[in-house]
Amino acid sequence: MVAVSKKGLCALDALLVLFMISFISVNAIPEYYMEERCINNNIINLATETHEAVRLRLTRNPAYTRNINCVMVIQPPPGKKLIVRFNELDIQQLQTGQCLDALVAIDGQDQASARLLQGTPQQICGQSRPAQAYVTQQGPLLLRFASGQTNVARKGFDLLITAYKDGPCASNEYTCNNQRCINENLRCSGLDHCGDGTRPCLLTAEAMAGIAVGGALLLIIIIAVIVFCVCRHKRKTNFSEKAHAHDNRRNGYEPTVVQGESIKINGNNVRGVVY
Protein backbone atom coordinates (compact mmCIF):
# COMPACT_ATOMS: atom_id res chain seq x y z
CA MET A 1 0.00 0.00 0.00
CA VAL A 2 2.87 2.36 0.84
CA ALA A 3 4.59 1.61 -2.49
CA VAL A 4 1.39 2.48 -4.38
CA SER A 5 1.09 5.77 -2.52
CA LYS A 6 4.65 6.73 -3.41
CA LYS A 7 4.08 5.85 -7.05
CA GLY A 8 0.96 8.00 -6.98
CA LEU A 9 2.98 10.87 -5.49
CA CYS A 10 5.55 10.61 -8.26
CA ALA A 11 2.81 10.61 -10.90
CA LEU A 12 1.23 13.69 -9.29
CA ASP A 13 4.58 15.49 -9.29
CA ALA A 14 5.03 14.68 -12.99
CA LEU A 15 1.60 16.12 -13.76
CA LEU A 16 2.46 19.28 -11.82
CA VAL A 17 5.64 19.69 -13.86
CA LEU A 18 3.74 19.34 -17.12
CA PHE A 19 1.13 21.82 -15.90
CA MET A 20 3.73 24.43 -14.97
CA ILE A 21 5.59 24.05 -18.25
CA SER A 22 2.38 24.44 -20.24
CA PHE A 23 1.29 27.42 -18.08
CA ILE A 24 4.58 29.23 -18.63
CA SER A 25 4.61 28.55 -22.38
CA VAL A 26 0.97 29.61 -22.88
CA ASN A 27 1.23 32.86 -20.89
CA ALA A 28 4.60 34.07 -22.19
CA ILE A 29 4.63 37.08 -24.53
CA PRO A 30 6.71 36.17 -27.64
CA GLU A 31 9.94 38.10 -28.14
CA TYR A 32 11.56 38.79 -31.50
CA TYR A 33 14.82 40.45 -32.53
CA MET A 34 14.87 42.72 -35.56
CA GLU A 35 18.51 42.01 -36.44
CA GLU A 36 17.72 38.31 -36.80
CA ARG A 37 14.57 38.65 -38.90
CA CYS A 38 15.20 41.60 -41.23
CA ILE A 39 16.59 39.53 -44.11
CA ASN A 40 14.23 36.55 -44.01
CA ASN A 41 10.85 36.28 -42.33
CA ASN A 42 10.59 40.02 -41.71
CA ILE A 43 6.80 40.00 -41.26
CA ILE A 44 5.20 39.38 -37.87
CA ASN A 45 1.52 38.51 -38.10
CA LEU A 46 -0.20 38.97 -34.73
CA ALA A 47 -3.16 36.91 -35.92
CA THR A 48 -0.95 33.84 -35.43
CA GLU A 49 0.21 34.86 -31.93
CA THR A 50 -1.69 33.43 -28.95
CA HIS A 51 -2.18 36.77 -27.19
CA GLU A 52 -2.05 39.10 -30.22
CA ALA A 53 1.00 40.88 -28.76
CA VAL A 54 4.79 40.72 -29.12
CA ARG A 55 7.90 42.34 -27.76
CA LEU A 56 10.28 43.48 -30.48
CA ARG A 57 13.89 44.24 -29.61
CA LEU A 58 16.57 45.39 -32.01
CA THR A 59 19.14 42.83 -30.82
CA ARG A 60 19.66 40.11 -28.24
CA ASN A 61 23.31 41.21 -27.85
CA PRO A 62 24.55 43.86 -25.40
CA ALA A 63 24.87 46.32 -28.32
CA TYR A 64 23.66 46.53 -31.91
CA THR A 65 26.13 46.34 -34.79
CA ARG A 66 27.07 48.87 -37.45
CA ASN A 67 25.79 49.09 -41.04
CA ILE A 68 22.32 47.77 -40.25
CA ASN A 69 19.62 48.50 -42.81
CA CYS A 70 16.57 46.59 -41.68
CA VAL A 71 12.83 46.74 -42.40
CA MET A 72 10.08 44.86 -40.57
CA VAL A 73 6.29 44.81 -40.86
CA ILE A 74 3.92 43.99 -38.01
CA GLN A 75 0.42 43.03 -39.11
CA PRO A 76 -2.58 43.06 -36.74
CA PRO A 77 -5.45 40.55 -36.97
CA PRO A 78 -8.23 41.54 -39.40
CA GLY A 79 -10.28 44.50 -38.19
CA LYS A 80 -7.73 45.57 -35.56
CA LYS A 81 -5.00 48.17 -35.16
CA LEU A 82 -1.79 48.36 -33.15
CA ILE A 83 -0.71 49.99 -29.90
CA VAL A 84 3.04 50.68 -29.83
CA ARG A 85 4.82 51.40 -26.56
CA PHE A 86 8.54 51.90 -25.90
CA ASN A 87 9.88 49.86 -22.99
CA GLU A 88 13.39 51.06 -23.72
CA LEU A 89 15.14 53.43 -26.14
CA ASP A 90 18.93 53.57 -26.55
CA ILE A 91 19.95 54.74 -30.06
CA GLN A 92 23.05 56.81 -30.84
CA GLN A 93 22.44 60.57 -30.95
CA LEU A 94 24.68 63.66 -31.08
CA GLN A 95 24.50 66.31 -28.38
CA THR A 96 22.88 68.59 -30.94
CA GLY A 97 19.97 66.16 -31.17
CA GLN A 98 20.90 64.84 -34.61
CA CYS A 99 20.39 61.09 -35.05
CA LEU A 100 23.48 59.14 -36.14
CA ASP A 101 21.47 55.91 -36.06
CA ALA A 102 17.69 56.00 -36.28
CA LEU A 103 14.41 54.12 -36.12
CA VAL A 104 11.57 55.21 -38.42
CA ALA A 105 7.97 54.17 -37.76
CA ILE A 106 5.53 54.22 -40.71
CA ASP A 107 1.76 53.91 -40.30
CA GLY A 108 0.98 51.20 -42.86
CA GLN A 109 3.17 48.73 -44.71
CA ASP A 110 4.15 50.77 -47.76
CA GLN A 111 7.91 51.43 -47.66
CA ALA A 112 7.50 54.38 -50.03
CA SER A 113 4.92 56.03 -47.75
CA ALA A 114 5.83 59.17 -45.85
CA ARG A 115 2.98 58.69 -43.37
CA LEU A 116 4.74 58.53 -40.03
CA LEU A 117 3.21 56.83 -37.02
CA GLN A 118 1.18 59.65 -35.52
CA GLY A 119 3.10 61.45 -32.78
CA THR A 120 6.55 60.10 -33.64
CA PRO A 121 9.36 62.26 -35.08
CA GLN A 122 10.79 61.65 -38.53
CA GLN A 123 13.72 59.84 -36.90
CA ILE A 124 13.61 58.22 -33.46
CA CYS A 125 16.86 58.15 -31.46
CA GLY A 126 18.39 59.10 -28.12
CA GLN A 127 17.87 57.64 -24.68
CA SER A 128 14.68 59.36 -23.56
CA ARG A 129 11.96 56.73 -23.71
CA PRO A 130 8.67 58.24 -24.94
CA ALA A 131 6.13 58.17 -22.12
CA GLN A 132 3.08 57.95 -24.36
CA ALA A 133 1.90 55.06 -26.49
CA TYR A 134 1.28 55.34 -30.23
CA VAL A 135 -1.51 53.80 -32.29
CA THR A 136 -1.72 52.98 -35.98
CA GLN A 137 -4.55 54.31 -38.13
CA GLN A 138 -3.97 52.07 -41.16
CA GLY A 139 -3.59 48.82 -39.23
CA PRO A 140 -0.09 47.49 -40.03
CA LEU A 141 3.15 49.06 -38.80
CA LEU A 142 6.38 49.32 -40.79
CA LEU A 143 9.63 49.79 -38.87
CA ARG A 144 12.92 50.76 -40.51
CA PHE A 145 16.22 50.90 -38.62
CA ALA A 146 19.58 52.05 -39.96
CA SER A 147 22.92 52.32 -38.19
CA GLY A 148 26.10 54.01 -39.37
CA GLN A 149 29.66 52.77 -39.79
CA THR A 150 30.72 53.39 -36.19
CA ASN A 151 30.44 50.73 -33.51
CA VAL A 152 28.62 52.02 -30.45
CA ALA A 153 27.66 50.49 -27.12
CA ARG A 154 23.92 51.01 -27.58
CA LYS A 155 21.09 48.53 -27.09
CA GLY A 156 18.68 49.97 -29.64
CA PHE A 157 15.06 49.64 -28.57
CA ASP A 158 12.51 47.41 -26.89
CA LEU A 159 8.95 47.77 -28.18
CA LEU A 160 5.69 46.32 -26.88
CA ILE A 161 3.25 45.94 -29.78
CA THR A 162 -0.35 44.94 -29.04
CA ALA A 163 -3.34 44.44 -31.32
CA TYR A 164 -6.55 46.24 -30.28
CA LYS A 165 -9.93 47.38 -31.47
CA ASP A 166 -12.29 50.07 -30.24
CA GLY A 167 -15.15 49.02 -27.96
CA PRO A 168 -17.59 47.53 -27.27
CA CYS A 169 -15.44 44.54 -26.31
CA ALA A 170 -16.25 40.85 -26.73
CA SER A 171 -16.38 38.33 -23.87
CA ASN A 172 -12.83 37.14 -24.60
CA GLU A 173 -11.45 40.70 -24.53
CA TYR A 174 -10.49 43.08 -21.76
CA THR A 175 -11.90 46.62 -21.75
CA CYS A 176 -9.14 49.15 -21.04
CA ASN A 177 -9.77 52.44 -19.26
CA ASN A 178 -9.41 54.17 -22.63
CA GLN A 179 -12.15 51.86 -24.01
CA ARG A 180 -9.78 49.89 -26.19
CA CYS A 181 -10.25 46.13 -26.39
CA ILE A 182 -7.28 43.80 -25.99
CA ASN A 183 -6.94 40.04 -25.58
CA GLU A 184 -8.20 38.99 -22.14
CA ASN A 185 -5.07 36.89 -21.54
CA LEU A 186 -2.91 40.04 -21.52
CA ARG A 187 -4.37 41.38 -18.28
CA CYS A 188 -1.74 39.94 -15.96
CA SER A 189 1.38 40.10 -18.13
CA GLY A 190 2.69 42.98 -16.04
CA LEU A 191 3.00 45.19 -19.15
CA ASP A 192 0.99 48.19 -20.31
CA HIS A 193 -0.81 46.67 -23.28
CA CYS A 194 -3.66 49.21 -23.11
CA GLY A 195 -1.30 52.12 -23.72
CA ASP A 196 -2.95 54.28 -21.04
CA GLY A 197 -0.54 53.56 -18.19
CA THR A 198 -2.94 51.37 -16.24
CA ARG A 199 -2.25 47.89 -14.88
CA PRO A 200 -5.49 45.90 -15.24
CA CYS A 201 -4.22 43.03 -13.10
CA LEU A 202 -4.29 43.24 -9.31
CA LEU A 203 -0.72 41.90 -9.22
CA THR A 204 2.11 44.38 -9.71
CA ALA A 205 5.12 43.70 -11.89
CA GLU A 206 7.16 43.05 -8.73
CA ALA A 207 4.59 40.51 -7.55
CA MET A 208 4.61 38.82 -10.95
CA ALA A 209 8.42 38.61 -10.76
CA GLY A 210 8.16 37.07 -7.30
CA ILE A 211 5.67 34.51 -8.54
CA ALA A 212 7.95 33.67 -11.47
CA VAL A 213 10.92 33.12 -9.13
CA GLY A 214 8.78 31.06 -6.75
CA GLY A 215 7.45 29.02 -9.64
CA ALA A 216 10.97 28.31 -10.86
CA LEU A 217 12.03 27.15 -7.39
CA LEU A 218 8.93 24.98 -7.10
CA LEU A 219 9.71 23.43 -10.48
CA ILE A 220 13.23 22.56 -9.31
CA ILE A 221 11.86 20.99 -6.11
CA ILE A 222 9.30 18.93 -8.04
CA ILE A 223 11.95 17.63 -10.44
CA ALA A 224 14.15 16.70 -7.46
CA VAL A 225 11.24 14.80 -5.85
CA ILE A 226 10.60 12.90 -9.08
CA VAL A 227 14.26 11.88 -9.36
CA PHE A 228 14.24 10.81 -5.69
CA CYS A 229 11.08 8.72 -6.18
CA VAL A 230 12.44 6.98 -9.26
CA CYS A 231 15.79 6.20 -7.65
CA ARG A 232 14.18 4.97 -4.45
CA HIS A 233 11.81 2.72 -6.36
CA LYS A 234 14.72 1.21 -8.31
CA ARG A 235 16.72 0.61 -5.13
CA LYS A 236 13.75 -1.03 -3.43
CA THR A 237 13.14 -3.31 -6.43
CA ASN A 238 16.80 -4.36 -6.60
CA PHE A 239 16.91 -5.01 -2.84
CA SER A 240 13.74 -7.15 -3.02
CA GLU A 241 15.13 -9.26 -5.85
CA LYS A 242 18.44 -9.82 -4.05
CA ALA A 243 16.70 -10.73 -0.80
CA HIS A 244 14.49 -13.26 -2.57
CA ALA A 245 17.48 -14.90 -4.26
CA HIS A 246 19.35 -15.03 -0.97
CA ASP A 247 16.42 -16.73 0.80
CA ASN A 248 16.21 -19.35 -1.91
CA ARG A 249 19.91 -20.18 -1.65
CA ARG A 250 19.77 -20.28 2.16
CA ASN A 251 16.89 -22.76 2.03
CA GLY A 252 18.80 -24.99 -0.36
CA TYR A 253 16.74 -24.25 -3.46
CA GLU A 254 18.54 -24.28 -6.75
CA PRO A 255 17.02 -23.17 -10.05
CA THR A 256 15.97 -25.95 -12.39
CA VAL A 257 15.57 -25.26 -16.08
CA VAL A 258 12.35 -26.60 -17.52
CA GLN A 259 11.90 -26.03 -21.22
CA GLY A 260 8.62 -24.51 -22.32
CA GLU A 261 7.17 -23.87 -18.83
CA SER A 262 6.20 -20.44 -17.57
CA ILE A 263 5.60 -19.63 -13.90
CA LYS A 264 5.29 -16.46 -11.84
CA ILE A 265 8.10 -15.24 -9.61
CA ASN A 266 7.44 -12.02 -7.68
CA GLY A 267 4.44 -11.41 -9.90
CA ASN A 268 6.48 -11.69 -13.13
CA ASN A 269 6.16 -14.38 -15.77
CA VAL A 270 9.43 -16.32 -16.09
CA ARG A 271 9.80 -18.99 -18.79
CA GLY A 272 12.12 -21.97 -18.39
CA VAL A 273 13.14 -21.47 -14.70
CA VAL A 274 11.48 -23.02 -11.62
CA TYR A 275 12.59 -23.82 -8.07
CSV table of C-alpha atoms in Angstrom, one decimal:
chain,number,residue,atom,x,y,z
A,1,MET,CA,0.0,0.0,0.0
A,2,VAL,CA,2.9,2.4,0.8
A,3,ALA,CA,4.6,1.6,-2.5
A,4,VAL,CA,1.4,2.5,-4.4
A,5,SER,CA,1.1,5.8,-2.5
A,6,LYS,CA,4.7,6.7,-3.4
A,7,LYS,CA,4.1,5.9,-7.1
A,8,GLY,CA,1.0,8.0,-7.0
A,9,LEU,CA,3.0,10.9,-5.5
A,10,CYS,CA,5.6,10.6,-8.3
A,11,ALA,CA,2.8,10.6,-10.9
A,12,LEU,CA,1.2,13.7,-9.3
A,13,ASP,CA,4.6,15.5,-9.3
A,14,ALA,CA,5.0,14.7,-13.0
A,15,LEU,CA,1.6,16.1,-13.8
A,16,LEU,CA,2.5,19.3,-11.8
A,17,VAL,CA,5.6,19.7,-13.9
A,18,LEU,CA,3.7,19.3,-17.1
A,19,PHE,CA,1.1,21.8,-15.9
A,20,MET,CA,3.7,24.4,-15.0
A,21,ILE,CA,5.6,24.0,-18.2
A,22,SER,CA,2.4,24.4,-20.2
A,23,PHE,CA,1.3,27.4,-18.1
A,24,ILE,CA,4.6,29.2,-18.6
A,25,SER,CA,4.6,28.6,-22.4
A,26,VAL,CA,1.0,29.6,-22.9
A,27,ASN,CA,1.2,32.9,-20.9
A,28,ALA,CA,4.6,34.1,-22.2
A,29,ILE,CA,4.6,37.1,-24.5
A,30,PRO,CA,6.7,36.2,-27.6
A,31,GLU,CA,9.9,38.1,-28.1
A,32,TYR,CA,11.6,38.8,-31.5
A,33,TYR,CA,14.8,40.5,-32.5
A,34,MET,CA,14.9,42.7,-35.6
A,35,GLU,CA,18.5,42.0,-36.4
A,36,GLU,CA,17.7,38.3,-36.8
A,37,ARG,CA,14.6,38.7,-38.9
A,38,CYS,CA,15.2,41.6,-41.2
A,39,ILE,CA,16.6,39.5,-44.1
A,40,ASN,CA,14.2,36.5,-44.0
A,41,ASN,CA,10.8,36.3,-42.3
A,42,ASN,CA,10.6,40.0,-41.7
A,43,ILE,CA,6.8,40.0,-41.3
A,44,ILE,CA,5.2,39.4,-37.9
A,45,ASN,CA,1.5,38.5,-38.1
A,46,LEU,CA,-0.2,39.0,-34.7
A,47,ALA,CA,-3.2,36.9,-35.9
A,48,THR,CA,-1.0,33.8,-35.4
A,49,GLU,CA,0.2,34.9,-31.9
A,50,THR,CA,-1.7,33.4,-29.0
A,51,HIS,CA,-2.2,36.8,-27.2
A,52,GLU,CA,-2.1,39.1,-30.2
A,53,ALA,CA,1.0,40.9,-28.8
A,54,VAL,CA,4.8,40.7,-29.1
A,55,ARG,CA,7.9,42.3,-27.8
A,56,LEU,CA,10.3,43.5,-30.5
A,57,ARG,CA,13.9,44.2,-29.6
A,58,LEU,CA,16.6,45.4,-32.0
A,59,THR,CA,19.1,42.8,-30.8
A,60,ARG,CA,19.7,40.1,-28.2
A,61,ASN,CA,23.3,41.2,-27.9
A,62,PRO,CA,24.6,43.9,-25.4
A,63,ALA,CA,24.9,46.3,-28.3
A,64,TYR,CA,23.7,46.5,-31.9
A,65,THR,CA,26.1,46.3,-34.8
A,66,ARG,CA,27.1,48.9,-37.4
A,67,ASN,CA,25.8,49.1,-41.0
A,68,ILE,CA,22.3,47.8,-40.2
A,69,ASN,CA,19.6,48.5,-42.8
A,70,CYS,CA,16.6,46.6,-41.7
A,71,VAL,CA,12.8,46.7,-42.4
A,72,MET,CA,10.1,44.9,-40.6
A,73,VAL,CA,6.3,44.8,-40.9
A,74,ILE,CA,3.9,44.0,-38.0
A,75,GLN,CA,0.4,43.0,-39.1
A,76,PRO,CA,-2.6,43.1,-36.7
A,77,PRO,CA,-5.4,40.6,-37.0
A,78,PRO,CA,-8.2,41.5,-39.4
A,79,GLY,CA,-10.3,44.5,-38.2
A,80,LYS,CA,-7.7,45.6,-35.6
A,81,LYS,CA,-5.0,48.2,-35.2
A,82,LEU,CA,-1.8,48.4,-33.1
A,83,ILE,CA,-0.7,50.0,-29.9
A,84,VAL,CA,3.0,50.7,-29.8
A,85,ARG,CA,4.8,51.4,-26.6
A,86,PHE,CA,8.5,51.9,-25.9
A,87,ASN,CA,9.9,49.9,-23.0
A,88,GLU,CA,13.4,51.1,-23.7
A,89,LEU,CA,15.1,53.4,-26.1
A,90,ASP,CA,18.9,53.6,-26.6
A,91,ILE,CA,20.0,54.7,-30.1
A,92,GLN,CA,23.1,56.8,-30.8
A,93,GLN,CA,22.4,60.6,-31.0
A,94,LEU,CA,24.7,63.7,-31.1
A,95,GLN,CA,24.5,66.3,-28.4
A,96,THR,CA,22.9,68.6,-30.9
A,97,GLY,CA,20.0,66.2,-31.2
A,98,GLN,CA,20.9,64.8,-34.6
A,99,CYS,CA,20.4,61.1,-35.0
A,100,LEU,CA,23.5,59.1,-36.1
A,101,ASP,CA,21.5,55.9,-36.1
A,102,ALA,CA,17.7,56.0,-36.3
A,103,LEU,CA,14.4,54.1,-36.1
A,104,VAL,CA,11.6,55.2,-38.4
A,105,ALA,CA,8.0,54.2,-37.8
A,106,ILE,CA,5.5,54.2,-40.7
A,107,ASP,CA,1.8,53.9,-40.3
A,108,GLY,CA,1.0,51.2,-42.9
A,109,GLN,CA,3.2,48.7,-44.7
A,110,ASP,CA,4.2,50.8,-47.8
A,111,GLN,CA,7.9,51.4,-47.7
A,112,ALA,CA,7.5,54.4,-50.0
A,113,SER,CA,4.9,56.0,-47.8
A,114,ALA,CA,5.8,59.2,-45.9
A,115,ARG,CA,3.0,58.7,-43.4
A,116,LEU,CA,4.7,58.5,-40.0
A,117,LEU,CA,3.2,56.8,-37.0
A,118,GLN,CA,1.2,59.6,-35.5
A,119,GLY,CA,3.1,61.5,-32.8
A,120,THR,CA,6.5,60.1,-33.6
A,121,PRO,CA,9.4,62.3,-35.1
A,122,GLN,CA,10.8,61.6,-38.5
A,123,GLN,CA,13.7,59.8,-36.9
A,124,ILE,CA,13.6,58.2,-33.5
A,125,CYS,CA,16.9,58.1,-31.5
A,126,GLY,CA,18.4,59.1,-28.1
A,127,GLN,CA,17.9,57.6,-24.7
A,128,SER,CA,14.7,59.4,-23.6
A,129,ARG,CA,12.0,56.7,-23.7
A,130,PRO,CA,8.7,58.2,-24.9
A,131,ALA,CA,6.1,58.2,-22.1
A,132,GLN,CA,3.1,58.0,-24.4
A,133,ALA,CA,1.9,55.1,-26.5
A,134,TYR,CA,1.3,55.3,-30.2
A,135,VAL,CA,-1.5,53.8,-32.3
A,136,THR,CA,-1.7,53.0,-36.0
A,137,GLN,CA,-4.6,54.3,-38.1
A,138,GLN,CA,-4.0,52.1,-41.2
A,139,GLY,CA,-3.6,48.8,-39.2
A,140,PRO,CA,-0.1,47.5,-40.0
A,141,LEU,CA,3.2,49.1,-38.8
A,142,LEU,CA,6.4,49.3,-40.8
A,143,LEU,CA,9.6,49.8,-38.9
A,144,ARG,CA,12.9,50.8,-40.5
A,145,PHE,CA,16.2,50.9,-38.6
A,146,ALA,CA,19.6,52.1,-40.0
A,147,SER,CA,22.9,52.3,-38.2
A,148,GLY,CA,26.1,54.0,-39.4
A,149,GLN,CA,29.7,52.8,-39.8
A,150,THR,CA,30.7,53.4,-36.2
A,151,ASN,CA,30.4,50.7,-33.5
A,152,VAL,CA,28.6,52.0,-30.5
A,153,ALA,CA,27.7,50.5,-27.1
A,154,ARG,CA,23.9,51.0,-27.6
A,155,LYS,CA,21.1,48.5,-27.1
A,156,GLY,CA,18.7,50.0,-29.6
A,157,PHE,CA,15.1,49.6,-28.6
A,158,ASP,CA,12.5,47.4,-26.9
A,159,LEU,CA,9.0,47.8,-28.2
A,160,LEU,CA,5.7,46.3,-26.9
A,161,ILE,CA,3.2,45.9,-29.8
A,162,THR,CA,-0.4,44.9,-29.0
A,163,ALA,CA,-3.3,44.4,-31.3
A,164,TYR,CA,-6.6,46.2,-30.3
A,165,LYS,CA,-9.9,47.4,-31.5
A,166,ASP,CA,-12.3,50.1,-30.2
A,167,GLY,CA,-15.1,49.0,-28.0
A,168,PRO,CA,-17.6,47.5,-27.3
A,169,CYS,CA,-15.4,44.5,-26.3
A,170,ALA,CA,-16.3,40.9,-26.7
A,171,SER,CA,-16.4,38.3,-23.9
A,172,ASN,CA,-12.8,37.1,-24.6
A,173,GLU,CA,-11.5,40.7,-24.5
A,174,TYR,CA,-10.5,43.1,-21.8
A,175,THR,CA,-11.9,46.6,-21.8
A,176,CYS,CA,-9.1,49.1,-21.0
A,177,ASN,CA,-9.8,52.4,-19.3
A,178,ASN,CA,-9.4,54.2,-22.6
A,179,GLN,CA,-12.2,51.9,-24.0
A,180,ARG,CA,-9.8,49.9,-26.2
A,181,CYS,CA,-10.2,46.1,-26.4
A,182,ILE,CA,-7.3,43.8,-26.0
A,183,ASN,CA,-6.9,40.0,-25.6
A,184,GLU,CA,-8.2,39.0,-22.1
A,185,ASN,CA,-5.1,36.9,-21.5
A,186,LEU,CA,-2.9,40.0,-21.5
A,187,ARG,CA,-4.4,41.4,-18.3
A,188,CYS,CA,-1.7,39.9,-16.0
A,189,SER,CA,1.4,40.1,-18.1
A,190,GLY,CA,2.7,43.0,-16.0
A,191,LEU,CA,3.0,45.2,-19.1
A,192,ASP,CA,1.0,48.2,-20.3
A,193,HIS,CA,-0.8,46.7,-23.3
A,194,CYS,CA,-3.7,49.2,-23.1
A,195,GLY,CA,-1.3,52.1,-23.7
A,196,ASP,CA,-3.0,54.3,-21.0
A,197,GLY,CA,-0.5,53.6,-18.2
A,198,THR,CA,-2.9,51.4,-16.2
A,199,ARG,CA,-2.2,47.9,-14.9
A,200,PRO,CA,-5.5,45.9,-15.2
A,201,CYS,CA,-4.2,43.0,-13.1
A,202,LEU,CA,-4.3,43.2,-9.3
A,203,LEU,CA,-0.7,41.9,-9.2
A,204,THR,CA,2.1,44.4,-9.7
A,205,ALA,CA,5.1,43.7,-11.9
A,206,GLU,CA,7.2,43.0,-8.7
A,207,ALA,CA,4.6,40.5,-7.5
A,208,MET,CA,4.6,38.8,-11.0
A,209,ALA,CA,8.4,38.6,-10.8
A,210,GLY,CA,8.2,37.1,-7.3
A,211,ILE,CA,5.7,34.5,-8.5
A,212,ALA,CA,7.9,33.7,-11.5
A,213,VAL,CA,10.9,33.1,-9.1
A,214,GLY,CA,8.8,31.1,-6.8
A,215,GLY,CA,7.4,29.0,-9.6
A,216,ALA,CA,11.0,28.3,-10.9
A,217,LEU,CA,12.0,27.2,-7.4
A,218,LEU,CA,8.9,25.0,-7.1
A,219,LEU,CA,9.7,23.4,-10.5
A,220,ILE,CA,13.2,22.6,-9.3
A,221,ILE,CA,11.9,21.0,-6.1
A,222,ILE,CA,9.3,18.9,-8.0
A,223,ILE,CA,12.0,17.6,-10.4
A,224,ALA,CA,14.2,16.7,-7.5
A,225,VAL,CA,11.2,14.8,-5.8
A,226,ILE,CA,10.6,12.9,-9.1
A,227,VAL,CA,14.3,11.9,-9.4
A,228,PHE,CA,14.2,10.8,-5.7
A,229,CYS,CA,11.1,8.7,-6.2
A,230,VAL,CA,12.4,7.0,-9.3
A,231,CYS,CA,15.8,6.2,-7.6
A,232,ARG,CA,14.2,5.0,-4.5
A,233,HIS,CA,11.8,2.7,-6.4
A,234,LYS,CA,14.7,1.2,-8.3
A,235,ARG,CA,16.7,0.6,-5.1
A,236,LYS,CA,13.8,-1.0,-3.4
A,237,THR,CA,13.1,-3.3,-6.4
A,238,ASN,CA,16.8,-4.4,-6.6
A,239,PHE,CA,16.9,-5.0,-2.8
A,240,SER,CA,13.7,-7.2,-3.0
A,241,GLU,CA,15.1,-9.3,-5.8
A,242,LYS,CA,18.4,-9.8,-4.1
A,243,ALA,CA,16.7,-10.7,-0.8
A,244,HIS,CA,14.5,-13.3,-2.6
A,245,ALA,CA,17.5,-14.9,-4.3
A,246,HIS,CA,19.4,-15.0,-1.0
A,247,ASP,CA,16.4,-16.7,0.8
A,248,ASN,CA,16.2,-19.4,-1.9
A,249,ARG,CA,19.9,-20.2,-1.7
A,250,ARG,CA,19.8,-20.3,2.2
A,251,ASN,CA,16.9,-22.8,2.0
A,252,GLY,CA,18.8,-25.0,-0.4
A,253,TYR,CA,16.7,-24.2,-3.5
A,254,GLU,CA,18.5,-24.3,-6.8
A,255,PRO,CA,17.0,-23.2,-10.1
A,256,THR,CA,16.0,-26.0,-12.4
A,257,VAL,CA,15.6,-25.3,-16.1
A,258,VAL,CA,12.3,-26.6,-17.5
A,259,GLN,CA,11.9,-26.0,-21.2
A,260,GLY,CA,8.6,-24.5,-22.3
A,261,GLU,CA,7.2,-23.9,-18.8
A,262,SER,CA,6.2,-20.4,-17.6
A,263,ILE,CA,5.6,-19.6,-13.9
A,264,LYS,CA,5.3,-16.5,-11.8
A,265,ILE,CA,8.1,-15.2,-9.6
A,266,ASN,CA,7.4,-12.0,-7.7
A,267,GLY,CA,4.4,-11.4,-9.9
A,268,ASN,CA,6.5,-11.7,-13.1
A,269,ASN,CA,6.2,-14.4,-15.8
A,270,VAL,CA,9.4,-16.3,-16.1
A,271,ARG,CA,9.8,-19.0,-18.8
A,272,GLY,CA,12.1,-22.0,-18.4
A,273,VAL,CA,13.1,-21.5,-14.7
A,274,VAL,CA,11.5,-23.0,-11.6
A,275,TYR,CA,12.6,-23.8,-8.1
